[in-house]
Tab-separated table of C-alpha atoms and ligand atoms in Angstrom:
chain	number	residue	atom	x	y	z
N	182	UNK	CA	148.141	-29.172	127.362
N	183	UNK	CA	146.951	-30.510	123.801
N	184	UNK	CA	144.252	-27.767	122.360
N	185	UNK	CA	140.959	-28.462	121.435
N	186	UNK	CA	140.644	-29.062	117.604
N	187	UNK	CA	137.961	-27.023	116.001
N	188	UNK	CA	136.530	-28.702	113.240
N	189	UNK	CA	136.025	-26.624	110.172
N	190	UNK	CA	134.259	-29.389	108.398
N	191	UNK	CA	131.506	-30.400	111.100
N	192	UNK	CA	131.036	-26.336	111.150
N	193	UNK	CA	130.200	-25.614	107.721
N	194	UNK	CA	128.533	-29.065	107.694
N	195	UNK	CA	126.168	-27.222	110.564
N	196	UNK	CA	126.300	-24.101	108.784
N	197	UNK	CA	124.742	-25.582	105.337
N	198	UNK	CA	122.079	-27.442	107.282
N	199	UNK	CA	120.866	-24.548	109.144
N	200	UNK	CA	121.056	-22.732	105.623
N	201	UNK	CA	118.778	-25.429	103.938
N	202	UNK	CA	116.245	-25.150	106.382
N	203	UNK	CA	116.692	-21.030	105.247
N	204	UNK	CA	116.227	-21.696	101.515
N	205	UNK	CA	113.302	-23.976	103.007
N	206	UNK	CA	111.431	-21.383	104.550
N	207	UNK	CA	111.815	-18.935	101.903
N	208	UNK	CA	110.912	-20.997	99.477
N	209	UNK	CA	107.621	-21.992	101.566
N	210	UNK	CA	106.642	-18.191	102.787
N	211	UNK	CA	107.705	-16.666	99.948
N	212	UNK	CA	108.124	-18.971	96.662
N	213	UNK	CA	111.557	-17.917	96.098
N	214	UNK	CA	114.265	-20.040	95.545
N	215	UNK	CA	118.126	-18.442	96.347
N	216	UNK	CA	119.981	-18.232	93.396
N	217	UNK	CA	123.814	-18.478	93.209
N	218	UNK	CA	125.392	-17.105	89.424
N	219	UNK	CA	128.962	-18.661	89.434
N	220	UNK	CA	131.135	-17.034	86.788
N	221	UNK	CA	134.381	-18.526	85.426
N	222	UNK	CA	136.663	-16.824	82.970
N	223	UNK	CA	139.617	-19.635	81.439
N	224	UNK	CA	140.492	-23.242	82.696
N	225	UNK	CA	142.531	-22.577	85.581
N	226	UNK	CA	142.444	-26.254	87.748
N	227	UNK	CA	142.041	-25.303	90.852
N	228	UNK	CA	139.588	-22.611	89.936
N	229	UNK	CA	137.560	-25.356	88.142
N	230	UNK	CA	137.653	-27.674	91.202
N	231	UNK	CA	136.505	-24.554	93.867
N	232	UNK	CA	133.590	-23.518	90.932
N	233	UNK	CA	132.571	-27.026	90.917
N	234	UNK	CA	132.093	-27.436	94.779
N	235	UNK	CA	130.421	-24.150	95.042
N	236	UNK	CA	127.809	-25.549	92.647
N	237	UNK	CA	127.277	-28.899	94.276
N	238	UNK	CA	126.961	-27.440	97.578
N	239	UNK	CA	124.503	-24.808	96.351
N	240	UNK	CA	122.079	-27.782	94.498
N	241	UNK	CA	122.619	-29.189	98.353
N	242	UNK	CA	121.336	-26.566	100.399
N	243	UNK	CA	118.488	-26.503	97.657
N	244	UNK	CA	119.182	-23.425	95.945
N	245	UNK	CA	119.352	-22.824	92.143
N	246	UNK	CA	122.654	-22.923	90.768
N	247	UNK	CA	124.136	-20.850	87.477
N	248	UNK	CA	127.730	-21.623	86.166
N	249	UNK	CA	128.892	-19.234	83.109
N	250	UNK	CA	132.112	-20.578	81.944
N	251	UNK	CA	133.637	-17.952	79.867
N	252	UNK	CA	137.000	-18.962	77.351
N	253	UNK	CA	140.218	-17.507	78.618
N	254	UNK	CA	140.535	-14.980	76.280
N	255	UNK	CA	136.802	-12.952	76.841
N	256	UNK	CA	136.967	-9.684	76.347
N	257	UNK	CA	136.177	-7.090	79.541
N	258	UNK	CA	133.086	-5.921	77.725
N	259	UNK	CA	131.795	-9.125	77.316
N	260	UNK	CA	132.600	-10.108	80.877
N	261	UNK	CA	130.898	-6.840	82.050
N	262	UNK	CA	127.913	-7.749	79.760
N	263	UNK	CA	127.377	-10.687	81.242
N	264	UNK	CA	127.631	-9.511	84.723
N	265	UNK	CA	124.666	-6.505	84.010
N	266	UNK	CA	122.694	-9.554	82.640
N	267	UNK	CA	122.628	-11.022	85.858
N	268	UNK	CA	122.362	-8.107	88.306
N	269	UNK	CA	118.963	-7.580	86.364
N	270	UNK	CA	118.311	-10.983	86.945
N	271	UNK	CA	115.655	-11.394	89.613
N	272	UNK	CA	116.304	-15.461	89.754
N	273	UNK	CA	120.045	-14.550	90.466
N	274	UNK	CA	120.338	-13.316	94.249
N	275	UNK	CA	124.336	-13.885	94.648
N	276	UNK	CA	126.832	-13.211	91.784
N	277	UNK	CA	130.455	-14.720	92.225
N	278	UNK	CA	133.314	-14.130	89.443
N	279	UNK	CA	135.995	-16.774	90.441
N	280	UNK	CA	139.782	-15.211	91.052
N	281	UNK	CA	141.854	-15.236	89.843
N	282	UNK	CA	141.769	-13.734	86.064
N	283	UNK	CA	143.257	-13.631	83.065
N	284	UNK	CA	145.817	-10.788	82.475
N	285	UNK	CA	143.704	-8.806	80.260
N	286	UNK	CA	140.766	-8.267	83.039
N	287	UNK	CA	140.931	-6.089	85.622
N	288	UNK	CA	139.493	-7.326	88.891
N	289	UNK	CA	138.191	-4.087	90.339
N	290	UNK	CA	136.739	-2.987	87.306
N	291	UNK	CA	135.134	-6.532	87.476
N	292	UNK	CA	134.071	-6.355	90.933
N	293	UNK	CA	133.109	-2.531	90.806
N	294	UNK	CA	130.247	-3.555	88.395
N	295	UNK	CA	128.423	-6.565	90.307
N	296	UNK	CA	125.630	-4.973	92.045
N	297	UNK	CA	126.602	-4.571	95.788
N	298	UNK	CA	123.157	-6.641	97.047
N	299	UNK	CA	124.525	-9.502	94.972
N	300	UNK	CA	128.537	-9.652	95.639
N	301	UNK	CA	127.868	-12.552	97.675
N	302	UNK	CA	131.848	-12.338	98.051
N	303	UNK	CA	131.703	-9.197	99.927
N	304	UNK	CA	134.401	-8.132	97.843
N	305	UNK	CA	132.311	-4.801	96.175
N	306	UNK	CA	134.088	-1.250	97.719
N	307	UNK	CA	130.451	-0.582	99.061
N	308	UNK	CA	130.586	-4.055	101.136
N	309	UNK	CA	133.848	-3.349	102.452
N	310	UNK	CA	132.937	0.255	103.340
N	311	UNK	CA	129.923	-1.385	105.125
N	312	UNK	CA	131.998	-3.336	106.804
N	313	UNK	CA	133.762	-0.333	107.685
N	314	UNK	CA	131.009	1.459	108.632
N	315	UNK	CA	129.442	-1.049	111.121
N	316	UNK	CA	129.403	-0.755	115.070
N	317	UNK	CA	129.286	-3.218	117.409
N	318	UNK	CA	125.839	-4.570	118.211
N	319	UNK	CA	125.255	-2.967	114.191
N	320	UNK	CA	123.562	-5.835	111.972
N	321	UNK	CA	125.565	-7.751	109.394
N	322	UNK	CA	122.799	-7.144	107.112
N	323	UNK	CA	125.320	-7.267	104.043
N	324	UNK	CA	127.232	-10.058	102.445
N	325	UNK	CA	130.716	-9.855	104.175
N	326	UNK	CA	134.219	-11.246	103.019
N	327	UNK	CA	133.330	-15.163	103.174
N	328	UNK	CA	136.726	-16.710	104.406
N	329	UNK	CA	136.951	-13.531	107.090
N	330	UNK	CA	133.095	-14.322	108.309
N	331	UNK	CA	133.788	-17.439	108.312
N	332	UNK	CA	136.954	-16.892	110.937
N	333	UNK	CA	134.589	-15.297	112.902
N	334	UNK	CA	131.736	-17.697	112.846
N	335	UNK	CA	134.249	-20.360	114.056
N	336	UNK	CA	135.693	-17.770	116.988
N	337	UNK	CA	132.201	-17.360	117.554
N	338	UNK	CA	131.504	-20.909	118.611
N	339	UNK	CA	134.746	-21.378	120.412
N	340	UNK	CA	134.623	-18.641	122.887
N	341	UNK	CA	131.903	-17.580	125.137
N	342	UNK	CA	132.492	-14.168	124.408
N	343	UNK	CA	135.057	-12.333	122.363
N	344	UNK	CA	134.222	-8.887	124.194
N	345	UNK	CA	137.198	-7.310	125.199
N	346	UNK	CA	139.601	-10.030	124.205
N	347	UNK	CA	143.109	-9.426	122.335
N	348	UNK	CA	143.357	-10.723	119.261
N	349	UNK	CA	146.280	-10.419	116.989
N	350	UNK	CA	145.659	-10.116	112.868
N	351	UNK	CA	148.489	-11.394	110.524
N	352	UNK	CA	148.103	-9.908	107.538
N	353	UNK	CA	146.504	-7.096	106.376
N	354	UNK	CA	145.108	-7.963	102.514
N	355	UNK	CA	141.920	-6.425	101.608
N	356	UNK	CA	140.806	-10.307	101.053
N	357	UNK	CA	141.078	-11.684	104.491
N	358	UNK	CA	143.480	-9.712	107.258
N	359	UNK	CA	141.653	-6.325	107.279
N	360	UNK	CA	137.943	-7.486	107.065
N	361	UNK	CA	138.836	-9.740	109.808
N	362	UNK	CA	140.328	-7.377	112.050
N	363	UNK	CA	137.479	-5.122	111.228
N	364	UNK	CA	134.706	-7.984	112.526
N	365	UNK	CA	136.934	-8.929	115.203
N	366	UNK	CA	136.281	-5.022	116.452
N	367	UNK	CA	132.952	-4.843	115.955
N	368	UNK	CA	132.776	-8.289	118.218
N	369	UNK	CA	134.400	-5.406	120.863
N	370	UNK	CA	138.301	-7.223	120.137
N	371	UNK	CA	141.178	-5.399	121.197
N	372	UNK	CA	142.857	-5.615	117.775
N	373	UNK	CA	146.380	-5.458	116.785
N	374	UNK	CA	146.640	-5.632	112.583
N	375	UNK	CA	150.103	-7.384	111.923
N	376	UNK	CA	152.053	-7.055	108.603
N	377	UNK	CA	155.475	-8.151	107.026
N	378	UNK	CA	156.813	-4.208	108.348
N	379	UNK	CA	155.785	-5.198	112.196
N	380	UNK	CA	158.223	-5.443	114.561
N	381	UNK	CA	158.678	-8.269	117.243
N	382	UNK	CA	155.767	-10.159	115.364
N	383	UNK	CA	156.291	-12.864	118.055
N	384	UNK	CA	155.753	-10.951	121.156
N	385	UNK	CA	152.858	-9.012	119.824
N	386	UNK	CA	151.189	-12.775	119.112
N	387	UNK	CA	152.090	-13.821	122.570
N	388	UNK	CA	149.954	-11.209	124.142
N	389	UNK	CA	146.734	-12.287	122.182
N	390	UNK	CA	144.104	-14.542	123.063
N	391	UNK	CA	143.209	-14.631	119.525
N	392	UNK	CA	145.889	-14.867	116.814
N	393	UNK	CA	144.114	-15.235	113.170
N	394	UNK	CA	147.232	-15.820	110.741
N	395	UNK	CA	146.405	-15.026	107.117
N	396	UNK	CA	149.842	-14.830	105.677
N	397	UNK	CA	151.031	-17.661	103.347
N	398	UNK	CA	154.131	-18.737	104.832
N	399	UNK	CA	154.110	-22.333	106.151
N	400	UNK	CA	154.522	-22.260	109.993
N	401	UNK	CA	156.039	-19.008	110.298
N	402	UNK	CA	153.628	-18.914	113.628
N	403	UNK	CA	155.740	-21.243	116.400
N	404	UNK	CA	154.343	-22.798	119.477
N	405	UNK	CA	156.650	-20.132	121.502
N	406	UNK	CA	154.777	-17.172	120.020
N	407	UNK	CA	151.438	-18.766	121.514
N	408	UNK	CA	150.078	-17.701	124.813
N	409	UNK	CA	148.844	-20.406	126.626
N	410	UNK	CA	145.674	-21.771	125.816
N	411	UNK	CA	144.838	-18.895	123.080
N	412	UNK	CA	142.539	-19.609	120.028
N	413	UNK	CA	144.198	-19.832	116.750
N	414	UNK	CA	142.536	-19.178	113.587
N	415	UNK	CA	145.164	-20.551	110.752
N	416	UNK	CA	144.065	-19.561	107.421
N	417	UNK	CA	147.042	-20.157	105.334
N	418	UNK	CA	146.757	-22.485	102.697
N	419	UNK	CA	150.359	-23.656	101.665
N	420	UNK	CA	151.550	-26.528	99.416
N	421	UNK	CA	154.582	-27.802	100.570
N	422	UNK	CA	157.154	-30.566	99.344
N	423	UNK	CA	157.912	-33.323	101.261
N	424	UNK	CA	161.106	-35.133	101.387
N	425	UNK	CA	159.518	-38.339	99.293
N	426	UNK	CA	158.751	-35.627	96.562
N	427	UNK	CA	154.594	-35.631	97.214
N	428	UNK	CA	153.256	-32.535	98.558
N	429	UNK	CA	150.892	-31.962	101.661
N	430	UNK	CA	148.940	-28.610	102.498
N	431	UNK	CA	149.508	-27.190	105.821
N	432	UNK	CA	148.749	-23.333	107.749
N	433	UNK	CA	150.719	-20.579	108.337
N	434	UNK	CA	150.915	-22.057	112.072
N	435	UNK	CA	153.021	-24.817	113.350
N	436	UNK	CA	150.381	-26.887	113.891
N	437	UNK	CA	152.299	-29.516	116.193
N	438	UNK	CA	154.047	-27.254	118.518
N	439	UNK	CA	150.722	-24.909	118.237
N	440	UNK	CA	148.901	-27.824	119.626
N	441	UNK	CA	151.037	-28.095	122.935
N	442	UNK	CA	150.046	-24.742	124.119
N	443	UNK	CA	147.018	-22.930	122.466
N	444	UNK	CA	143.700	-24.102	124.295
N	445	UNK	CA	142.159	-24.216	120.159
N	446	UNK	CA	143.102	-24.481	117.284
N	447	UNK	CA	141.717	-25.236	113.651
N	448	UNK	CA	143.579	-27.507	111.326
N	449	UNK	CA	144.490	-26.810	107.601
N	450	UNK	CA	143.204	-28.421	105.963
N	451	UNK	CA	139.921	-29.109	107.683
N	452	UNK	CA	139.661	-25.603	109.093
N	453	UNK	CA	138.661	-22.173	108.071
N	454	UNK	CA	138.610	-23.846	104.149
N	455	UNK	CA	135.570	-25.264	104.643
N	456	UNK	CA	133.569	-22.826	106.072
N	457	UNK	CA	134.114	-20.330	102.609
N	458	UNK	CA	132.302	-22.276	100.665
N	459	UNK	CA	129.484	-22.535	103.674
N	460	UNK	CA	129.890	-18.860	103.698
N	461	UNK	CA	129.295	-17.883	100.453
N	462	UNK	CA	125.918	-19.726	100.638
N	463	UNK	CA	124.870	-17.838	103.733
N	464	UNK	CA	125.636	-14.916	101.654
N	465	UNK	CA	123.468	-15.693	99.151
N	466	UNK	CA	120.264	-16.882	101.131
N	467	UNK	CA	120.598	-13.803	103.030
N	468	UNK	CA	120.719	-11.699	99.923
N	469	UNK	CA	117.731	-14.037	99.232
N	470	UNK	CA	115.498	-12.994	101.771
N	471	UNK	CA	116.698	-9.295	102.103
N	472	UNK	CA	114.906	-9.414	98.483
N	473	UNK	CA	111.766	-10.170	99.660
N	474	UNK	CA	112.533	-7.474	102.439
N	475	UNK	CA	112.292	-9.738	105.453
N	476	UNK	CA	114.947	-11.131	107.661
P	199	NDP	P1	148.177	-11.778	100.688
P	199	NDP	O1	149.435	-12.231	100.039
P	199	NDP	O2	147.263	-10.881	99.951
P	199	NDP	O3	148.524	-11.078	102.076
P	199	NDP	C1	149.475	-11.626	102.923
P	199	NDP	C2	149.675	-10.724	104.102
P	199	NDP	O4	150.674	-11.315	104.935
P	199	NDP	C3	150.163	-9.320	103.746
P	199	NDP	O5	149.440	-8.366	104.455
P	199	NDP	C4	151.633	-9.341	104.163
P	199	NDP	O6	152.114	-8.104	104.678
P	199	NDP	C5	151.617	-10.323	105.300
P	199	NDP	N1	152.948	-10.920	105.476
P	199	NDP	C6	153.772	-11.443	104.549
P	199	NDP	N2	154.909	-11.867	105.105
P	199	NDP	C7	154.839	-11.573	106.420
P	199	NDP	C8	155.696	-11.752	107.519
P	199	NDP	N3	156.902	-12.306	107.381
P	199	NDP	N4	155.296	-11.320	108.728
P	199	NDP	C9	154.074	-10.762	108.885
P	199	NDP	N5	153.200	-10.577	107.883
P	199	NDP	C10	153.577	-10.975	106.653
P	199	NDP	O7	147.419	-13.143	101.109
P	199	NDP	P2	145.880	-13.403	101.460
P	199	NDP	O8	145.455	-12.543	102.572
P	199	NDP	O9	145.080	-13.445	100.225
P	199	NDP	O10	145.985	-14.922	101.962
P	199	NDP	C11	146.747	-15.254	103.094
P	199	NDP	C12	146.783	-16.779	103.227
P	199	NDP	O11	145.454	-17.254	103.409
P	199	NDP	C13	147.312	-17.519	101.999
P	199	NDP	O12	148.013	-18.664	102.439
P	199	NDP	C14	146.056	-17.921	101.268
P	199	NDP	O13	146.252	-19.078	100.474
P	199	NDP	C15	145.142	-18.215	102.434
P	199	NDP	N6	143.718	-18.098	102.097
P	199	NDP	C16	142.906	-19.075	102.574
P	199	NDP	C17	141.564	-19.021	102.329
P	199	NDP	C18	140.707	-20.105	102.885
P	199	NDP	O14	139.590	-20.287	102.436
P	199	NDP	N7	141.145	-20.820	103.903
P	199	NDP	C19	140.961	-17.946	101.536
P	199	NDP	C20	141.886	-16.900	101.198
P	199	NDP	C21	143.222	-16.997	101.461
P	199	NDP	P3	152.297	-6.788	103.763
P	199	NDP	O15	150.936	-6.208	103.621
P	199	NDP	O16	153.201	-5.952	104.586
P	199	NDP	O17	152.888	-7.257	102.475
């Protein structure tokens, strides 16, 4: 059995075209155009390179796009300045401050003052406790965790149904393993949260028709602890070295062996990655149009 690939670009390619025709509309009915306020703090590469795709794709899906780029050493107060600024900001519907930090800001502090309508990262306590808070058949009328919606956007268009389905959760971070678990039971999942203190990691994952791995170890998840045609959700990220001293990015799954047995499967890269990014901009032109109190 070779499992069917799901394709994490062609999905958030989907998911930003369906969003422009959103931004469309409100712009049309209501004159408002979404706006996305990107904030970076120091030059961190990679940080630069994810800040710099968020704002192309946001120009793309024809929102308005803000990029503060703050030197490394701001001070809190100024940060948090800057941040009130744009929660009274009616152009600015999403606010994102790009992790992570320099050492002398604290990122709950940070987070803890971006108003909760406009964490388009879902990261604010009052998002999560939303999250939380929300029953099955309950509205996702809040901006929720972008990589973990994104996990389930993808299950979502896999599987018929994920109603009463087992799905396993490695990892528990506040980030991506507990929202996740928390969508996948409000989707009516049986859900089993997995952590580096669980026993028999392997046999729990063999029961589950859905394993999500969010743990950042390279293919700790082998073929054997796949049950036969399951969907796999890999969201590890991992730079590895290769033997002719370049360096490739693969999951937290063993792909290859994964492949042989699991009925899906999404690749890294080219998997849940993709959809973030798609993710945060569904945040935002929802924020958008809860705004205008429609939608
Ligand atoms: P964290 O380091 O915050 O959390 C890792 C989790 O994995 C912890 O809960 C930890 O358990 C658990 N864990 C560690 N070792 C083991 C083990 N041997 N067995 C079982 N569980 C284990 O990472 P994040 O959640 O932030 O990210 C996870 C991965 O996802 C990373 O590779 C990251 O790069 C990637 N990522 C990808 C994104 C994307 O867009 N695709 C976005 C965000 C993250 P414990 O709590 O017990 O320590």
């Amino acid at each position: 059995m070779t499992a069917r690939l799901i394709d994490g670009k062609a999905h958030a390619e989907a998911l930003r075209a369906r969003i422009a025709t959103d931004v469309a509309a409100l712009k049309a009915s209501h004159g408002v155009v979404p706006g996305l306020a990107v904030v970076l703090v120091g030059e961190d590469p990679a940080s630069q390179v994810y800040v710099r795709t968020k704002g192309h794709q946001t120009l793309d899906v024809g929102m308005a796009s803000f990029e503060h780029k703050l030197a490394a050493d701001t001070s809190e107060a100024d940060l948090l300045a800057l941040i009130a600024r744009l929660n009274a900001d009616p152009a600015v519907h999403g606010i994102l401050v790009q992790l992570p930090l320099p050492g002398q800001l604290t990122p709950n502090t940070v987070i803890l003052a971006i108003d909760p309508d406009k964490d388009v990262d879902g990261l604010h306590p009052v998002n999560a406790g939303r999250l939380a808070q929300a029953a099955p058949g309950d509205p996702l009328d809040f901006p929720v965790s972008c990589t973990p919606l994104g996990c389930l956007m993808l299950l979502q268009d896999t599987l018929p149904s994920l109603r009463g389905l087992d799905a396993i959760v490695i990892g528990r971070s506040v980030l991506v393993g507990k929202p996740v678990a928390q969508l996948l039971l409000r989707e009516d999942c049986t859900v089993t949260m997995a952590h580096s203190r669980s026993r028999d990691l392997a046999a729990l994952c063999r029961r589950a028709d859905i394993v999500v791995a969010a743990v950042g170890r390279p293919g700790m998840v082998g073929g054997d602890w796949i049950k036969p045609g399951a969907t796999v959700i890999d969201v590890g990220i991992n730079r590895v070295a290769l033997p002719d001293g370049k360096t490739r990015l693969v999951g937290d799954v063993d792909f290859a062996a994964a492949l042989e047995v699991a009925g899906a499967i999404t690749p890294v890269p080219g998997g849940v990655g993709p959809m973030t990014v798609a993710c945060l901009l569904h945040n935002t032109v929802r924020a958008a149009w809860k705004r205008v109190g429609a939608k």
